[in-house]
Amino acid sequence: MSDEDDDIILSELDDEELVQQMFDDLYDGLKDEIMEGVNILLDRGWAPYRVLTDALVGGMKIVGDDFRDGILFVPEVLLAANAMKGGMSILKPLLAETGAPTIGKMVIGTVKGDIHDIGKNLVSMMMEGAGFEVVDLGINNPVEDYLDALDKEKADILGMSALLTTTMPYMKVVIDTLIEQGKRDDYIVLVGGAPLNEEFGKAIGADAYCRDAAVAVETAKTMVQRRHNRLSA
Amino acid sequence: MADLPGDGELTCQGAEVRAGPKTGQGRVLLLACGALAREILALCRANGWDHFDISCLPAILHNHPDRIPQAVRDAVERHRADYDRIFVVYADCGTGGGLQRVCDELGVEMLEGPHCYSFFEGNQAFAAHSETEFTAIYLTDFLVRQFDAFLWKPMGLDRHPQLRDMYFGHYEKLVYQAQTDDPTLTEKARRCAERLGLAFERRFTGYGDLERELAREAQKTLAP
């Protein structure tokens, strides 16, 4: 995609062309170009939230769709995510300053005994891009870490990730502990990871299994909205 | 007794191998992962289990565990009329119980344990340290030989070496579970660890529970 674009000067593109070019650059995992594009749009007076949603999240959606459809593979998605991370590093402090809308708060982490975090990191980033506040607990989290963070952060959503068939049952331990403590209904529980499926999600008592980061975002949006409607009814 | 094809063929295509003198004359079919072909054949040779035929599915299914149950189902259905018994030489292998369900449905038995790293070391021994050794990545003899095909290239590290730490940043060591004593292979495994930026440990396992389970299968099927 990028071979013929070597001579493009981003600052000479108009807004629409630049956003299209940033889609291509995200797709190609070009972190420096994405950071440059973000700065150009900000210099042109774009609000940080608009840069995030129109340029970065829009571009990552294409990446996510092509990954789902088997056109892109994990290495390319990681490069794209790394490029988006570059853009986010510029936008994140600005978003906090400008009071960009927050639609919910998520505590997310990989379960105890599991050190895999690529999928979780993608979900964190896409959730932030969609306007959620994300508290990322990292890897190898025992049940206490999840519960403490949910309580402390007053979160709406708990996200749990696992890559191994041997560690994914730990998600049930966390959910069962929430039930025991009478807190299960306080949170939307989303689970994900390569060996999981919808059946497993249901069996352990999660609210939803999310196949990928894009599905996690859409599911979270829908469920948070439903929850707000219910609480305000 | 026939020789095996090369590792590349075992990875991509699998193989049909006879343990006895004539293909198709064995009464028992070992339906196995291609990554276990050499080890199974070595055990058959050492123990004189020449009533086994071996049909290996492509070893690269290791990287796509969701495809294993259907591949095994197809192979069992393809072969079952030709044998008294079929034994599936796969552990769960990341199928999340999916392979066990298929085997139960088809009325065939399979190996115990979560994966080959576990049964080579012995399922009990592996389980005993699984909670403290989860920052280790394991390679068997086969996976050391096929490191590039199973790990380096599918992860895109040949094209994007900068991704290495995103994949392996939380890992600490590479454990080479040696089925055989082969200094060349040990050196290659050490080099694999270096390429991943991990500490190296060689752990001789021999054939572990694979030998015990195949011996049990041989006993069942040789008993009058």
Short mmCIF file of C-alpha atoms in Angstrom, two decimals:
data_model
loop_
_atom_site.label_atom_id
_atom_site.label_comp_id
_atom_site.label_asym_id
_atom_site.label_seq_id
_atom_site.Cartn_x
_atom_site.Cartn_y
_atom_site.Cartn_z
CA MET A 1 0.00 0.00 0.00
CA SER A 2 2.77 2.43 0.87
CA ASP A 3 5.31 1.84 -1.90
CA GLU A 4 3.88 4.43 -4.23
CA ASP A 5 3.31 6.94 -1.45
CA ASP A 6 6.94 7.58 -0.59
CA ASP A 7 6.97 11.13 -1.92
CA ILE A 8 3.76 12.28 -0.31
CA ILE A 9 4.19 15.34 1.89
CA LEU A 10 1.49 15.09 4.51
CA SER A 11 1.34 18.79 5.27
CA GLU A 12 0.47 19.54 1.65
CA LEU A 13 -2.66 17.37 1.70
CA ASP A 14 -6.04 18.85 2.48
CA ASP A 15 -7.89 17.51 5.49
CA GLU A 16 -9.82 14.84 3.66
CA GLU A 17 -6.78 13.61 1.75
CA LEU A 18 -4.71 13.63 4.91
CA VAL A 19 -7.22 11.50 6.81
CA GLN A 20 -7.33 9.04 3.91
CA GLN A 21 -3.52 8.97 3.90
CA MET A 22 -3.52 8.35 7.64
CA PHE A 23 -5.84 5.38 7.10
CA ASP A 24 -3.24 4.01 4.68
CA ASP A 25 -0.38 4.78 7.03
CA LEU A 26 -2.14 3.08 9.94
CA TYR A 27 -2.78 0.08 7.73
CA ASP A 28 0.93 -0.01 6.91
CA GLY A 29 1.94 0.49 10.54
CA LEU A 30 3.83 3.72 9.92
CA LYS A 31 4.10 5.19 13.40
CA ASP A 32 6.15 8.30 12.54
CA GLU A 33 3.77 9.26 9.74
CA ILE A 34 0.77 8.82 12.01
CA MET A 35 2.31 11.04 14.66
CA GLU A 36 3.09 13.63 12.02
CA GLY A 37 -0.49 13.45 10.69
CA VAL A 38 -1.94 13.87 14.16
CA ASN A 39 0.18 16.97 14.76
CA ILE A 40 -0.80 18.46 11.42
CA LEU A 41 -4.52 18.03 12.12
CA LEU A 42 -4.10 19.51 15.60
CA ASP A 43 -2.20 22.48 14.12
CA ARG A 44 -5.10 22.99 11.74
CA GLY A 45 -7.41 23.40 14.70
CA TRP A 46 -8.99 19.95 14.85
CA ALA A 47 -10.19 18.99 18.33
CA PRO A 48 -8.20 16.08 19.77
CA TYR A 49 -11.37 13.99 20.00
CA ARG A 50 -12.09 14.53 16.31
CA VAL A 51 -8.54 13.51 15.34
CA LEU A 52 -8.94 10.40 17.43
CA THR A 53 -12.31 9.31 16.09
CA ASP A 54 -12.09 10.43 12.47
CA ALA A 55 -8.48 9.59 11.70
CA LEU A 56 -7.22 6.97 14.14
CA VAL A 57 -10.31 4.97 15.10
CA GLY A 58 -11.61 5.18 11.53
CA GLY A 59 -8.32 3.76 10.28
CA MET A 60 -8.17 1.05 12.92
CA LYS A 61 -11.68 -0.04 11.98
CA ILE A 62 -10.43 -0.86 8.48
CA VAL A 63 -7.52 -2.77 10.03
CA GLY A 64 -9.93 -4.63 12.33
CA ASP A 65 -12.31 -5.49 9.51
CA ASP A 66 -9.50 -6.84 7.33
CA PHE A 67 -8.14 -8.87 10.24
CA ARG A 68 -11.60 -10.36 10.83
CA ASP A 69 -11.89 -11.17 7.11
CA GLY A 70 -8.50 -12.88 6.97
CA ILE A 71 -6.87 -10.21 4.79
CA LEU A 72 -4.54 -8.95 7.51
CA PHE A 73 -2.76 -11.08 10.09
CA VAL A 74 -1.56 -10.56 13.63
CA PRO A 75 1.87 -9.04 12.79
CA GLU A 76 0.29 -6.38 10.58
CA VAL A 77 -2.38 -5.61 13.18
CA LEU A 78 0.33 -5.18 15.79
CA LEU A 79 2.23 -2.76 13.60
CA ALA A 80 -0.97 -0.79 13.02
CA ALA A 81 -1.69 -0.79 16.74
CA ASN A 82 1.81 0.43 17.42
CA ALA A 83 1.27 3.29 14.97
CA MET A 84 -2.01 4.16 16.65
CA LYS A 85 -0.26 4.09 20.00
CA GLY A 86 2.10 6.74 18.66
CA GLY A 87 -0.85 8.93 17.76
CA MET A 88 -2.55 8.25 21.07
CA SER A 89 0.56 9.33 22.96
CA ILE A 90 0.04 12.82 21.54
CA LEU A 91 -3.73 12.86 21.93
CA LYS A 92 -4.19 11.32 25.36
CA PRO A 93 -2.98 14.30 27.45
CA LEU A 94 -4.94 16.67 25.23
CA LEU A 95 -8.10 14.61 25.55
CA ALA A 96 -7.81 14.78 29.32
CA GLU A 97 -7.33 18.56 29.18
CA THR A 98 -10.21 19.21 26.82
CA GLY A 99 -12.68 17.08 28.74
CA ALA A 100 -13.52 14.80 25.82
CA PRO A 101 -16.66 12.75 26.46
CA THR A 102 -16.25 9.58 28.53
CA ILE A 103 -18.95 7.00 28.04
CA GLY A 104 -17.87 4.53 30.68
CA LYS A 105 -14.98 3.14 32.66
CA MET A 106 -13.39 -0.26 32.14
CA VAL A 107 -10.99 -2.25 34.28
CA ILE A 108 -9.18 -4.77 32.11
CA GLY A 109 -6.45 -7.35 32.66
CA THR A 110 -5.07 -10.73 31.68
CA VAL A 111 -5.93 -13.46 34.18
CA LYS A 112 -3.67 -15.11 36.73
CA GLY A 113 -1.05 -17.42 35.26
CA ASP A 114 -1.21 -15.81 31.83
CA ILE A 115 1.29 -13.30 30.49
CA HIS A 116 -0.23 -12.68 27.06
CA ASP A 117 -1.41 -9.16 26.49
CA ILE A 118 -1.47 -8.40 22.79
CA GLY A 119 -5.25 -8.81 22.44
CA LYS A 120 -5.90 -7.05 25.73
CA ASN A 121 -3.74 -4.10 24.67
CA LEU A 122 -5.66 -3.81 21.41
CA VAL A 123 -8.95 -3.81 23.28
CA SER A 124 -7.65 -1.16 25.72
CA MET A 125 -6.58 1.08 22.90
CA MET A 126 -9.78 0.69 20.88
CA MET A 127 -11.90 1.25 23.98
CA GLU A 128 -10.00 4.46 24.71
CA GLY A 129 -10.46 5.46 21.11
CA ALA A 130 -14.20 4.94 21.48
CA GLY A 131 -14.34 7.25 24.50
CA PHE A 132 -14.06 4.80 27.40
CA GLU A 133 -11.73 5.39 30.29
CA VAL A 134 -9.57 2.31 30.66
CA VAL A 135 -7.66 1.11 33.70
CA ASP A 136 -5.29 -1.57 32.46
CA LEU A 137 -4.10 -3.97 35.17
CA GLY A 138 -1.60 -5.69 32.88
CA ILE A 139 -0.91 -9.41 33.06
CA ASN A 140 -1.18 -12.24 35.59
CA ASN A 141 -3.98 -10.82 37.73
CA PRO A 142 -5.37 -12.70 40.70
CA VAL A 143 -9.01 -12.19 41.62
CA GLU A 144 -8.14 -9.65 44.35
CA ASP A 145 -6.53 -7.30 41.84
CA TYR A 146 -9.65 -7.24 39.71
CA LEU A 147 -11.95 -6.72 42.66
CA ASP A 148 -9.84 -4.02 44.26
CA ALA A 149 -9.56 -2.09 41.00
CA LEU A 150 -13.28 -2.37 40.21
CA ASP A 151 -14.06 -0.98 43.63
CA LYS A 152 -11.44 1.73 43.64
CA GLU A 153 -12.10 2.91 40.10
CA LYS A 154 -15.88 2.68 40.34
CA ALA A 155 -15.81 0.95 36.98
CA ASP A 156 -18.75 0.05 34.77
CA ILE A 157 -17.06 -2.78 32.92
CA LEU A 158 -14.72 -5.63 33.80
CA GLY A 159 -12.70 -7.02 30.90
CA MET A 160 -10.77 -10.27 31.25
CA SER A 161 -8.41 -11.80 28.74
CA ALA A 162 -6.66 -15.19 28.45
CA LEU A 163 -4.73 -16.87 25.69
CA LEU A 164 -4.38 -20.33 27.19
CA THR A 165 -6.97 -23.06 27.63
CA THR A 166 -5.31 -23.73 30.96
CA THR A 167 -5.80 -20.19 32.26
CA MET A 168 -9.18 -19.25 30.82
CA PRO A 169 -11.13 -21.11 33.55
CA TYR A 170 -9.77 -18.54 36.00
CA MET A 171 -12.29 -16.06 34.59
CA LYS A 172 -15.00 -18.11 36.29
CA VAL A 173 -13.17 -17.79 39.60
CA VAL A 174 -13.35 -14.01 39.28
CA ILE A 175 -17.03 -14.02 38.29
CA ASP A 176 -17.93 -16.47 41.05
CA THR A 177 -16.19 -14.24 43.59
CA LEU A 178 -18.20 -11.26 42.36
CA ILE A 179 -21.36 -13.34 42.82
CA GLU A 180 -20.31 -14.43 46.32
CA GLN A 181 -19.72 -10.83 47.30
CA GLY A 182 -23.06 -9.74 45.82
CA LYS A 183 -21.33 -7.49 43.28
CA ARG A 184 -21.92 -9.33 40.04
CA ASP A 185 -24.73 -7.07 38.86
CA ASP A 186 -22.65 -3.95 39.50
CA TYR A 187 -20.53 -4.59 36.44
CA ILE A 188 -20.73 -5.55 32.81
CA VAL A 189 -18.33 -8.48 32.42
CA LEU A 190 -16.72 -8.94 29.00
CA VAL A 191 -14.29 -11.77 28.23
CA GLY A 192 -12.02 -12.47 25.29
CA GLY A 193 -8.99 -14.38 24.06
CA ALA A 194 -8.11 -16.78 21.28
CA PRO A 195 -9.31 -20.06 22.85
CA LEU A 196 -12.63 -18.66 24.13
CA ASN A 197 -15.98 -18.75 22.42
CA GLU A 198 -19.51 -17.60 23.06
CA GLU A 199 -20.46 -20.86 24.71
CA PHE A 200 -17.62 -20.53 27.20
CA GLY A 201 -18.58 -16.93 27.95
CA LYS A 202 -22.12 -17.99 28.74
CA ALA A 203 -21.02 -21.00 30.77
CA ILE A 204 -18.88 -18.93 33.14
CA GLY A 205 -21.53 -16.24 33.56
CA ALA A 206 -19.97 -13.38 31.58
CA ASP A 207 -22.24 -10.84 29.93
CA ALA A 208 -20.54 -11.34 26.59
CA TYR A 209 -17.66 -12.99 24.80
CA CYS A 210 -15.95 -10.55 22.44
CA ARG A 211 -14.28 -12.07 19.39
CA ASP A 212 -12.02 -9.09 18.75
CA ALA A 213 -11.32 -5.51 19.82
CA ALA A 214 -13.94 -4.02 17.50
CA VAL A 215 -16.62 -6.34 18.86
CA ALA A 216 -15.56 -5.49 22.40
CA VAL A 217 -16.06 -1.79 21.71
CA GLU A 218 -19.48 -2.26 20.12
CA THR A 219 -20.60 -4.65 22.86
CA ALA A 220 -19.42 -2.29 25.58
CA LYS A 221 -21.19 0.67 23.99
CA THR A 222 -24.46 -1.23 23.65
CA MET A 223 -24.37 -2.64 27.15
CA VAL A 224 -23.42 0.63 28.83
CA GLN A 225 -26.23 2.38 26.98
CA ARG A 226 -28.69 -0.33 27.98
CA ARG A 227 -27.54 -0.05 31.58
CA HIS A 228 -27.98 3.72 31.61
CA ASN A 229 -31.45 3.38 30.13
CA ARG A 230 -32.38 0.83 32.76
CA LEU A 231 -31.03 2.96 35.62
CA SER A 232 -32.81 6.07 34.40
CA ALA A 233 -36.13 4.31 33.77
CA MET B 1 9.71 -50.22 8.27
CA ALA B 2 9.34 -47.09 6.19
CA ASP B 3 11.28 -43.91 6.68
CA LEU B 4 9.55 -40.66 7.43
CA PRO B 5 9.37 -37.75 5.03
CA GLY B 6 11.24 -34.57 5.93
CA ASP B 7 10.12 -32.15 8.60
CA GLY B 8 8.84 -29.71 5.99
CA GLU B 9 6.46 -32.31 4.62
CA LEU B 10 5.39 -33.36 8.11
CA THR B 11 4.66 -29.71 8.85
CA CYS B 12 2.55 -28.96 5.81
CA GLN B 13 1.16 -32.24 4.54
CA GLY B 14 1.46 -34.88 7.23
CA ALA B 15 2.38 -38.46 6.32
CA GLU B 16 1.18 -42.05 6.20
CA VAL B 17 3.74 -44.39 7.79
CA ARG B 18 3.70 -48.05 8.60
CA ALA B 19 5.35 -49.36 11.69
CA GLY B 20 5.10 -52.91 10.38
CA PRO B 21 6.28 -54.48 7.15
CA LYS B 22 3.34 -53.62 4.93
CA THR B 23 1.17 -50.51 4.81
CA GLY B 24 -2.44 -51.03 5.66
CA GLN B 25 -1.79 -54.35 7.41
CA GLY B 26 -1.63 -52.88 10.90
CA ARG B 27 -4.71 -53.50 13.02
CA VAL B 28 -4.35 -50.26 14.91
CA LEU B 29 -4.02 -46.79 13.49
CA LEU B 30 -2.21 -44.11 15.45
CA LEU B 31 -3.73 -40.88 14.20
CA ALA B 32 -1.13 -38.34 15.22
CA CYS B 33 0.14 -34.81 14.98
CA GLY B 34 2.94 -34.60 12.41
CA ALA B 35 5.15 -33.05 15.10
CA LEU B 36 5.15 -36.41 16.89
CA ALA B 37 5.88 -38.62 13.89
CA ARG B 38 9.57 -39.22 14.58
CA GLU B 39 9.03 -39.88 18.27
CA ILE B 40 6.18 -42.32 17.63
CA LEU B 41 8.12 -44.17 14.97
CA ALA B 42 11.17 -44.34 17.24
CA LEU B 43 9.03 -45.85 20.00
CA CYS B 44 7.44 -48.34 17.61
CA ARG B 45 10.87 -49.43 16.39
CA ALA B 46 12.34 -49.69 19.86
CA ASN B 47 9.41 -51.72 21.20
CA GLY B 48 8.57 -53.83 18.16
CA TRP B 49 5.05 -52.42 17.86
CA ASP B 50 4.73 -53.37 14.24
CA HIS B 51 0.97 -53.75 14.35
CA PHE B 52 0.62 -49.95 14.38
CA ASP B 53 0.14 -47.86 11.29
CA ILE B 54 0.71 -44.16 11.71
CA SER B 55 -1.21 -41.45 9.94
CA CYS B 56 0.05 -37.97 10.67
CA LEU B 57 -1.93 -34.80 10.14
CA PRO B 58 0.02 -31.67 9.14
CA ALA B 59 1.97 -30.51 12.17
CA ILE B 60 1.24 -26.87 11.39
CA LEU B 61 -2.27 -27.41 12.80
CA HIS B 62 -0.42 -26.73 16.06
CA ASN B 63 -0.68 -23.05 15.09
CA HIS B 64 -4.43 -23.33 14.37
CA PRO B 65 -5.89 -25.41 17.21
CA ASP B 66 -9.45 -24.50 16.20
CA ARG B 67 -8.94 -26.62 13.07
CA ILE B 68 -7.71 -29.74 14.87
CA PRO B 69 -11.07 -31.28 15.93
CA GLN B 70 -12.49 -31.23 12.41
CA ALA B 71 -9.23 -32.50 10.88
CA VAL B 72 -9.20 -35.41 13.34
CA ARG B 73 -12.88 -36.12 12.71
CA ASP B 74 -12.31 -36.26 8.95
CA ALA B 75 -9.29 -38.53 9.34
CA VAL B 76 -11.06 -40.93 11.72
CA GLU B 77 -13.99 -41.21 9.34
CA ARG B 78 -11.66 -41.74 6.40
CA HIS B 79 -9.68 -44.52 8.09
CA ARG B 80 -12.01 -46.26 10.47
CA ALA B 81 -13.23 -48.96 8.11
CA ASP B 82 -9.65 -50.15 7.60
CA TYR B 83 -8.69 -50.67 11.24
CA ASP B 84 -9.82 -52.54 14.33
CA ARG B 85 -9.03 -49.50 16.41
CA ILE B 86 -7.87 -45.91 16.09
CA PHE B 87 -5.92 -44.10 18.80
CA VAL B 88 -5.65 -40.31 18.50
CA VAL B 89 -2.15 -39.19 19.42
CA TYR B 90 -3.09 -35.62 20.27
CA ALA B 91 -3.56 -34.05 23.67
CA ASP B 92 -6.06 -31.20 24.06
CA CYS B 93 -3.60 -29.01 22.14
CA GLY B 94 -5.44 -25.74 22.68
CA THR B 95 -8.81 -27.02 21.49
CA GLY B 96 -10.42 -26.21 24.84
CA GLY B 97 -11.96 -29.67 25.16
CA GLY B 98 -13.15 -29.61 21.54
CA LEU B 99 -10.97 -32.54 20.49
CA GLN B 100 -12.06 -34.64 23.47
CA ARG B 101 -15.71 -34.03 22.53
CA VAL B 102 -15.05 -35.15 18.96
CA CYS B 103 -13.19 -38.26 20.16
CA ASP B 104 -16.00 -39.12 22.61
CA GLU B 105 -18.53 -38.74 19.84
CA LEU B 106 -16.52 -40.95 17.49
CA GLY B 107 -15.78 -43.51 20.19
CA VAL B 108 -11.99 -43.22 19.96
CA GLU B 109 -9.44 -42.54 22.67
CA MET B 110 -6.84 -39.78 22.76
CA LEU B 111 -3.81 -38.79 24.83
CA GLU B 112 -4.27 -37.27 28.24
CA GLY B 113 -3.00 -33.79 29.03
CA PRO B 114 -3.13 -30.23 27.76
CA HIS B 115 -0.37 -30.39 25.11
CA CYS B 116 2.83 -32.09 24.02
CA TYR B 117 5.00 -29.97 26.33
CA SER B 118 3.04 -31.45 29.20
CA PHE B 119 3.00 -35.11 28.19
CA PHE B 120 6.65 -35.12 27.12
CA GLU B 121 7.61 -33.90 30.56
CA GLY B 122 4.96 -36.07 32.20
CA ASN B 123 1.55 -34.53 32.86
CA GLN B 124 1.91 -34.65 36.62
CA ALA B 125 5.37 -33.12 36.66
CA PHE B 126 4.33 -30.40 34.23
CA ALA B 127 1.20 -29.54 36.20
CA ALA B 128 3.28 -29.28 39.36
CA HIS B 129 5.26 -26.31 38.02
CA SER B 130 2.71 -24.81 35.64
CA GLU B 131 1.74 -22.13 38.15
CA THR B 132 5.29 -20.98 38.65
CA GLU B 133 6.71 -21.41 35.17
CA PHE B 134 4.22 -19.55 33.04
CA THR B 135 6.87 -17.12 31.81
CA ALA B 136 8.56 -19.95 29.89
CA ILE B 137 8.12 -20.85 26.26
CA TYR B 138 8.69 -24.50 25.39
CA LEU B 139 10.18 -26.14 22.33
CA THR B 140 10.37 -29.85 21.57
CA ASP B 141 12.90 -31.49 19.25
CA PHE B 142 10.53 -31.05 16.34
CA LEU B 143 9.78 -27.42 17.13
CA VAL B 144 13.46 -26.59 17.45
CA ARG B 145 14.03 -28.03 13.99
CA GLN B 146 10.99 -26.18 12.65
CA PHE B 147 11.38 -22.99 14.68
CA ASP B 148 11.19 -20.69 11.68
CA ALA B 149 8.15 -22.40 10.18
CA PHE B 150 6.16 -22.54 13.43
CA LEU B 151 7.19 -19.41 15.22
CA TRP B 152 9.50 -16.95 13.55
CA LYS B 153 7.70 -16.61 10.20
CA PRO B 154 4.05 -16.96 11.29
CA MET B 155 4.65 -14.24 13.88
CA GLY B 156 6.10 -12.02 11.17
CA LEU B 157 9.45 -11.73 12.94
CA ASP B 158 11.30 -12.37 9.68
CA ARG B 159 9.68 -9.24 8.24
CA HIS B 160 9.18 -7.17 11.39
CA PRO B 161 11.82 -8.09 13.99
CA GLN B 162 10.77 -5.05 16.03
CA LEU B 163 7.64 -7.00 17.06
CA ARG B 164 9.70 -9.45 19.10
CA ASP B 165 9.33 -7.68 22.41
CA MET B 166 5.60 -7.13 21.89
CA TYR B 167 5.23 -10.91 21.66
CA PHE B 168 7.84 -12.03 24.13
CA GLY B 169 8.40 -9.07 26.43
CA HIS B 170 6.81 -10.88 29.38
CA TYR B 171 8.58 -14.20 28.79
CA GLU B 172 11.75 -14.98 30.68
CA LYS B 173 13.17 -18.22 29.35
CA LEU B 174 13.00 -20.77 26.60
CA VAL B 175 12.88 -24.34 27.85
CA TYR B 176 14.11 -26.87 25.33
CA GLN B 177 12.40 -30.13 26.19
CA ALA B 178 14.80 -32.59 24.61
CA GLN B 179 13.39 -35.91 23.50
CA THR B 180 16.82 -37.02 22.32
CA ASP B 181 20.45 -36.26 23.11
CA ASP B 182 21.56 -34.25 20.11
CA PRO B 183 24.19 -31.56 20.66
CA THR B 184 23.43 -29.94 17.31
CA LEU B 185 19.78 -29.58 18.21
CA THR B 186 20.68 -28.23 21.64
CA GLU B 187 22.85 -25.60 20.01
CA LYS B 188 20.03 -24.70 17.65
CA ALA B 189 17.63 -24.40 20.59
CA ARG B 190 20.08 -22.13 22.38
CA ARG B 191 20.22 -19.96 19.29
CA CYS B 192 16.39 -19.85 19.21
CA ALA B 193 16.43 -18.51 22.77
CA GLU B 194 18.97 -15.86 21.77
CA ARG B 195 16.84 -14.80 18.82
CA LEU B 196 13.87 -14.35 21.15
CA GLY B 197 15.98 -12.53 23.74
CA LEU B 198 15.28 -15.19 26.38
CA ALA B 199 17.34 -17.19 28.84
CA PHE B 200 17.91 -20.81 27.82
CA GLU B 201 17.31 -24.05 29.67
CA ARG B 202 17.67 -27.58 28.34
CA ARG B 203 15.47 -30.12 30.03
CA PHE B 204 15.78 -33.74 28.94
CA THR B 205 12.35 -35.35 28.90
CA GLY B 206 12.70 -38.38 26.68
CA TYR B 207 9.28 -39.43 25.45
CA GLY B 208 7.55 -39.02 28.80
CA ASP B 209 3.89 -39.96 28.96
CA LEU B 210 3.81 -40.53 25.21
CA GLU B 211 5.80 -43.71 25.70
CA ARG B 212 3.62 -44.84 28.61
CA GLU B 213 0.38 -44.21 26.72
CA LEU B 214 1.54 -45.91 23.53
CA ALA B 215 2.77 -48.87 25.58
CA ARG B 216 -0.67 -49.10 27.16
CA GLU B 217 -2.28 -48.95 23.74
CA ALA B 218 0.10 -51.62 22.45
CA GLN B 219 -0.71 -53.85 25.40
CA LYS B 220 -4.44 -53.50 24.84
CA THR B 221 -4.21 -54.35 21.20
CA LEU B 222 -1.64 -57.13 21.51
CA ALA B 223 -3.47 -58.90 24.31
CA PRO B 224 -5.06 -62.16 23.10
#
